Structure formats: structure tokens, C-alpha cells
Amino acid sequence: ISTRQLERLFRRYLNRSPKRYYMELRLQKARHLLLQTDMSVINVALACGFTSPSHFSKCYRTYFSTTPYRERGLGQPDGREAAG
């Protein structure tokens, strides 16, 4: 199967590109780890294949409309994020 063919099949049956699908899987796994473990946000980012905690936070915020720190309950009321 060619790359283009795979992309077409993903779009037809999953309504997203393979890249987008993989990113969503990584973010869902990250959310699970944040809610079910005591791993630090940085370790969750690394465990889910993100090489930069800031890139992870940006992707997470875009996808879930909240930051990983707030999801974990570490967000500060004044909008600043706790280190972690």
C-alpha cells in the first residue's frame, strides 16, 4: 500500500490524516497518564513521545482546551502554571 493510498483510507474511514490520528492517540494516552498516575507532566510528555514539554503543553491545550497542569489540578488560580 502506498503512502498516498494509506492517507486516503484514513481520511475516508477516520476523517483525519495518519499524522493527526497518531497525535490524538498520544494526547489521549497523556490524559490517561495525567489522571491515573502520579507521573510528572514532563515525564508524561516524554512517555508519549513529545521531546519538548512546551510543545506537549501547546498540543494538549489545543486538543483538550485546558493545560496538562490544570488537568492534573496544578494550575494556579491567577492563570500561572505551577512548575512540574
mmCIF file of C-alpha atoms in Angstrom:
data_model
loop_
_atom_site.group_PDB
_atom_site.id
_atom_site.type_symbol
_atom_site.label_atom_id
_atom_site.label_comp_id
_atom_site.label_asym_id
_atom_site.label_seq_id
_atom_site.Cartn_x
_atom_site.Cartn_y
_atom_site.Cartn_z
ATOM 1 C CA ILE A 1 0.000 0.000 0.000
ATOM 2 C CA SER A 2 1.379 3.393 -0.917
ATOM 3 C CA THR A 3 1.639 6.337 1.446
ATOM 4 C CA ARG A 4 -0.945 8.261 -0.550
ATOM 5 C CA GLN A 5 -3.332 5.312 -0.535
ATOM 6 C CA LEU A 6 -2.987 4.987 3.243
ATOM 7 C CA GLU A 7 -3.699 8.694 3.683
ATOM 8 C CA ARG A 8 -6.828 8.421 1.529
ATOM 9 C CA LEU A 9 -8.088 5.435 3.526
ATOM 10 C CA PHE A 10 -7.502 7.254 6.810
ATOM 11 C CA ARG A 11 -9.411 10.276 5.545
ATOM 12 C CA ARG A 12 -12.250 8.138 4.201
ATOM 13 C CA TYR A 13 -12.769 5.953 7.274
ATOM 14 C CA LEU A 14 -11.395 8.014 10.146
ATOM 15 C CA ASN A 15 -11.862 11.541 8.768
ATOM 16 C CA ARG A 16 -8.300 12.525 9.667
ATOM 17 C CA SER A 17 -4.748 12.102 8.437
ATOM 18 C CA PRO A 18 -2.477 9.394 9.862
ATOM 19 C CA LYS A 19 -0.381 12.140 11.478
ATOM 20 C CA ARG A 20 -3.439 13.658 13.173
ATOM 21 C CA TYR A 21 -4.665 10.219 14.271
ATOM 22 C CA TYR A 22 -1.292 9.407 15.839
ATOM 23 C CA MET A 23 -1.193 12.785 17.626
ATOM 24 C CA GLU A 24 -4.675 12.160 19.039
ATOM 25 C CA LEU A 25 -3.605 8.727 20.314
ATOM 26 C CA ARG A 26 -0.591 10.279 22.029
ATOM 27 C CA LEU A 27 -2.714 13.003 23.628
ATOM 28 C CA GLN A 28 -5.337 10.509 24.826
ATOM 29 C CA LYS A 29 -2.555 8.407 26.379
ATOM 30 C CA ALA A 30 -1.134 11.542 28.016
ATOM 31 C CA ARG A 31 -4.522 12.420 29.503
ATOM 32 C CA HIS A 32 -4.852 8.890 30.877
ATOM 33 C CA LEU A 33 -1.388 9.096 32.463
ATOM 34 C CA LEU A 34 -2.107 12.530 33.964
ATOM 35 C CA LEU A 35 -5.362 11.371 35.518
ATOM 36 C CA GLN A 36 -4.392 7.840 36.545
ATOM 37 C CA THR A 37 -0.746 8.112 37.636
ATOM 38 C CA ASP A 38 1.456 10.416 39.664
ATOM 39 C CA MET A 39 3.966 10.870 36.834
ATOM 40 C CA SER A 40 5.175 14.444 36.423
ATOM 41 C CA VAL A 41 3.867 16.400 33.451
ATOM 42 C CA ILE A 42 7.352 16.370 31.935
ATOM 43 C CA ASN A 43 7.607 12.586 32.266
ATOM 44 C CA VAL A 44 4.141 12.161 30.752
ATOM 45 C CA ALA A 45 5.217 14.308 27.805
ATOM 46 C CA LEU A 46 8.339 12.218 27.279
ATOM 47 C CA ALA A 47 6.471 8.921 27.721
ATOM 48 C CA CYS A 48 4.042 9.962 24.992
ATOM 49 C CA GLY A 49 6.760 10.862 22.505
ATOM 50 C CA PHE A 50 6.998 14.619 22.939
ATOM 51 C CA THR A 51 10.566 15.906 23.048
ATOM 52 C CA SER A 52 9.604 19.302 24.444
ATOM 53 C CA PRO A 53 7.305 19.921 27.426
ATOM 54 C CA SER A 54 6.269 23.270 25.929
ATOM 55 C CA HIS A 55 5.251 21.634 22.633
ATOM 56 C CA PHE A 56 3.343 18.998 24.602
ATOM 57 C CA SER A 57 1.507 21.681 26.598
ATOM 58 C CA LYS A 58 0.607 23.588 23.435
ATOM 59 C CA CYS A 59 -0.752 20.467 21.680
ATOM 60 C CA TYR A 60 -2.604 19.391 24.829
ATOM 61 C CA ARG A 61 -4.190 22.818 25.287
ATOM 62 C CA THR A 62 -5.253 22.941 21.632
ATOM 63 C CA TYR A 63 -6.813 19.477 21.738
ATOM 64 C CA PHE A 64 -8.424 19.466 25.202
ATOM 65 C CA SER A 65 -8.948 23.237 25.783
ATOM 66 C CA THR A 66 -7.061 23.019 29.067
ATOM 67 C CA THR A 67 -3.431 22.671 30.052
ATOM 68 C CA PRO A 68 -1.892 19.460 31.372
ATOM 69 C CA TYR A 69 -1.220 21.269 34.653
ATOM 70 C CA ARG A 70 -4.869 22.240 35.092
ATOM 71 C CA GLU A 71 -5.956 18.743 34.109
ATOM 72 C CA ARG A 72 -3.766 17.443 36.894
ATOM 73 C CA GLY A 73 -5.048 20.116 39.281
ATOM 74 C CA LEU A 74 -1.761 22.004 39.492
ATOM 75 C CA GLY A 75 -2.894 25.159 37.700
ATOM 76 C CA GLN A 76 -2.767 28.365 39.684
ATOM 77 C CA PRO A 77 -5.978 30.437 40.087
ATOM 78 C CA ASP A 78 -4.296 33.560 38.661
ATOM 79 C CA GLY A 79 -3.528 31.756 35.394
ATOM 80 C CA ARG A 80 0.101 30.934 36.062
ATOM 81 C CA GLU A 81 1.148 27.302 35.821
ATOM 82 C CA ALA A 82 2.925 25.504 38.638
ATOM 83 C CA ALA A 83 6.355 24.091 37.856
ATOM 84 C CA GLY A 84 6.279 20.402 37.341
#
